[in-house]
Structure formats: structure tokens, C-alpha cells
Coordinates of C-alpha atoms in Angstrom, one line a residue:
X79 CA 119.8 73.6 134.6
X80 CA 116.8 71.3 134.2
X81 CA 115.2 69.6 131.1
X82 CA 111.4 70.8 131.4
X83 CA 108.5 68.7 130.4
X84 CA 107.0 69.9 127.3
X85 CA 103.4 70.7 127.0
X86 CA 101.5 68.8 124.1
X87 CA 98.6 70.2 121.7
X88 CA 95.5 70.1 123.9
X89 CA 96.9 71.9 127.0
X90 CA 95.4 75.2 127.7
X91 CA 98.6 76.9 128.2
X92 CA 99.3 76.5 124.6
X93 CA 96.3 78.3 123.6
X94 CA 96.6 81.5 125.7
X95 CA 98.4 84.7 124.7
X96 CA 101.4 85.1 127.0
X97 CA 102.3 87.8 129.3
X98 CA 104.9 90.3 128.3
X99 CA 108.3 89.8 130.6
X100 CA 108.5 92.8 132.8
X101 CA 112.2 92.4 133.8
X102 CA 114.4 90.3 131.6
X103 CA 117.2 90.2 134.0
X104 CA 115.0 88.9 136.8
X105 CA 116.5 85.7 138.4
X106 CA 113.5 83.6 137.5
X107 CA 113.7 84.6 133.9
X108 CA 117.3 83.6 133.6
X109 CA 116.5 80.4 135.3
X110 CA 113.8 79.7 133.1
X111 CA 116.0 80.7 130.0
X112 CA 118.8 78.2 131.0
X113 CA 116.1 75.3 131.5
X114 CA 114.8 76.2 128.0
X115 CA 118.4 75.8 126.5
X116 CA 118.9 72.8 128.0
X117 CA 115.3 71.3 127.0
X118 CA 115.8 72.5 123.5
X119 CA 119.1 70.6 123.2
X120 CA 117.6 67.4 124.8
X121 CA 114.6 67.5 122.4
X122 CA 116.5 68.1 119.2
X123 CA 114.4 71.0 118.1
X124 CA 115.5 74.4 116.6
X125 CA 113.0 76.8 118.7
X126 CA 111.3 76.8 121.9
X127 CA 108.8 79.0 123.2
X128 CA 108.3 79.5 127.0
X129 CA 104.5 78.3 126.8
X130 CA 105.7 75.1 125.4
X131 CA 107.3 74.5 128.9
X132 CA 104.3 75.7 130.8
X133 CA 105.7 79.4 131.4
X134 CA 103.0 81.7 129.9
X135 CA 105.5 84.5 129.2
X136 CA 106.8 86.0 125.9
X137 CA 110.1 84.6 125.5
X138 CA 111.6 82.2 122.8
X139 CA 114.9 80.7 121.8
X140 CA 116.0 79.5 118.4
X141 CA 118.8 78.8 116.1
X142 CA 119.4 77.9 112.6
X143 CA 122.0 75.0 112.2
X144 CA 124.2 75.1 109.1
X145 CA 122.4 72.1 107.7
X146 CA 119.1 74.0 107.6
X147 CA 120.4 77.6 106.9
X148 CA 120.3 77.8 102.9
X149 CA 121.2 81.3 101.7
X150 CA 120.4 82.9 104.9
X151 CA 123.2 81.4 106.8
X152 CA 123.4 79.6 110.1
X153 CA 122.3 81.4 113.4
X154 CA 123.7 80.9 116.8
X155 CA 121.1 80.2 119.7
X156 CA 119.2 83.5 120.2
X157 CA 116.9 84.3 123.2
X158 CA 114.3 87.0 122.3
X159 CA 111.9 88.4 125.1
X160 CA 108.8 90.2 124.2
X161 CA 109.4 89.5 120.5
X162 CA 107.6 91.2 117.4
X163 CA 107.6 89.8 114.1
X164 CA 106.7 92.0 111.3
X165 CA 106.5 90.6 107.6
X166 CA 108.6 93.0 105.4
X167 CA 106.3 92.3 102.1
X168 CA 103.3 90.0 101.3
X169 CA 105.5 87.1 99.8
X170 CA 104.7 83.8 101.5
X171 CA 105.8 80.2 100.9
X172 CA 104.9 76.6 101.9
X173 CA 107.4 74.8 103.9
X174 CA 107.3 71.7 106.2
X175 CA 106.9 72.2 110.1
X176 CA 107.1 70.2 112.9
X177 CA 106.5 71.1 116.5
X178 CA 107.9 69.7 119.9
X179 CA 104.4 70.1 121.2
X180 CA 102.8 67.9 118.4
X181 CA 105.6 65.1 118.3
X182 CA 105.6 62.9 115.5
X183 CA 103.7 65.0 113.1
X184 CA 104.4 67.5 110.2
X185 CA 102.5 69.7 107.9
X186 CA 103.1 72.2 105.0
X187 CA 102.5 75.7 106.5
X188 CA 102.4 79.1 104.8
X189 CA 104.7 81.7 106.3
X190 CA 106.1 84.9 105.1
X191 CA 109.5 84.7 103.5
X192 CA 110.9 87.8 105.0
X193 CA 110.3 89.2 108.4
X194 CA 111.8 91.8 111.1
X195 CA 112.6 90.3 114.3
X196 CA 112.5 93.0 117.2
X197 CA 112.5 92.4 120.9
X198 CA 115.0 92.2 124.0
X199 CA 118.0 90.3 124.3
X200 CA 119.1 88.4 127.6
X201 CA 120.8 91.6 128.8
X202 CA 117.7 93.9 128.0
X203 CA 119.5 95.2 124.8
X204 CA 117.4 95.8 121.7
X205 CA 117.3 93.2 119.0
X206 CA 116.4 93.9 115.7
X207 CA 117.0 91.3 112.9
X208 CA 115.9 90.8 109.2
X209 CA 115.2 87.1 108.7
X210 CA 114.5 85.1 105.4
X211 CA 113.8 81.5 104.4
X212 CA 114.1 78.9 107.5
X213 CA 115.0 81.4 110.0
X214 CA 111.9 83.4 109.1
X215 CA 109.6 80.5 109.5
X216 CA 111.1 79.4 112.7
X217 CA 110.6 82.9 114.5
X218 CA 107.1 82.9 113.2
X219 CA 106.5 79.7 114.5
X220 CA 107.7 80.3 117.7
X221 CA 106.2 83.8 118.0
X222 CA 102.7 82.1 117.1
X223 CA 103.2 80.0 120.4
X224 CA 103.2 83.3 122.3
X225 CA 99.9 84.1 120.9
X226 CA 98.4 80.9 121.5
X227 CA 98.5 79.7 117.9
X228 CA 99.6 76.3 116.8
X229 CA 101.0 75.6 113.3
X230 CA 97.8 73.4 112.4
X231 CA 95.7 76.6 112.9
X232 CA 98.0 78.3 110.0
X233 CA 97.3 75.3 107.6
X234 CA 95.2 75.6 104.3
X235 CA 95.3 72.1 103.0
X236 CA 95.0 69.2 105.4
X237 CA 96.3 66.7 102.6
X238 CA 99.8 68.1 103.7
X239 CA 99.7 67.0 107.1
X240 CA 100.7 63.6 108.6
X241 CA 102.9 61.4 110.6
X242 CA 106.7 61.7 110.0
X243 CA 107.3 58.1 109.4
X244 CA 104.5 58.0 106.7
X245 CA 105.6 61.0 105.0
X246 CA 109.2 59.7 105.1
X247 CA 108.0 56.6 103.3
X248 CA 105.7 58.4 101.0
X249 CA 106.9 61.5 100.2
X250 CA 104.5 64.4 99.0
X251 CA 106.1 67.3 96.9
X252 CA 104.7 70.8 98.2
X253 CA 102.8 72.6 95.5
X254 CA 104.7 75.5 93.8
X255 CA 102.4 78.4 95.2
X256 CA 100.8 79.1 98.6
X257 CA 97.3 77.6 98.8

């Protein structure tokens, strides 16, 4: 396993739609997946999409630690090939997001509260999960990377966008409704 370099905002790989994975059991996909896991652990994030490590394929990994789980519960590290994220209703909420490809910044981003995640697991098995809260936010964020969308493109109010250190020193509460 290798720790891969993470593409930063401005690199064209982050703006393109990633290609479908034809064979999830192929050796190159397994190697990429192992390297993505090592990279995510090293970076300290909760999700990583293949384009973020310069591989333009439809694959992401994510997990939900107990400390971020809320009512949805913790989730183990999960890999999803060719994911599809479908909102289950129109309810949205603002929440803080950061990104390994936009280091040092965070913003308030509107996301659906409840989604269905489907796709293929590491053995090609069908995955079908209903996710809420933080888990729903993470998979929407990672799925966006597969379509060339980064979280600033989803923002509606740039007053809620800043450097982590400044926002830690000067906390800004989120408004109660989606802007």
C-alpha cells in the first residue's frame, strides 16, 4: 500500500466526470483501493474519491466515526464502486464541510438529509444503504467528486466559507434554514 498524493482544487482531474469501473475485482482497482485506504488514514479524513488521488474512476471510500455518528450510528470503512446517491425526500440541511482537496478551509453546504446509496462493493456485490445525517452528507460530498463537483460549487452563501483557524477563533453559527 502506498500513500498517494491528493489532487488540490484547480487540477482538471477534479472537474471531470469519472469513468465507470468495468471490473471491480481487477488487480489495478484493488491496488487503487488499498492505496486510497492508506491515503485516507494518513490524511485523517472521513471520505476519499478516486479523482482526488488522480484516478478518474467512479470509486469512493468513506466511514463514519463514533465521534461524528449522531443518531445514524458509526459506519465502518466502506468502498463503493459506481455509486448512485438518490435523495429520499426534499429535506435539506446546512452543515460544515471540508475537503482534503481544499486544505485548510471549510464552508456551510446544503445537502439532503436522507439518501439511498447504491453501487457495488469490493467483491462486486450489490450495495444498498439508506443514510441520514453526517453519513448522508459524506456520501453526497464524495459522489460529487465523481461528477467533477466540489463543495464550493454547492454553496449558496459565501459568508459561511473560511479558513479553519479563523472559524475556530470566530465561530459562526449556521442559520436555522437552508439558504
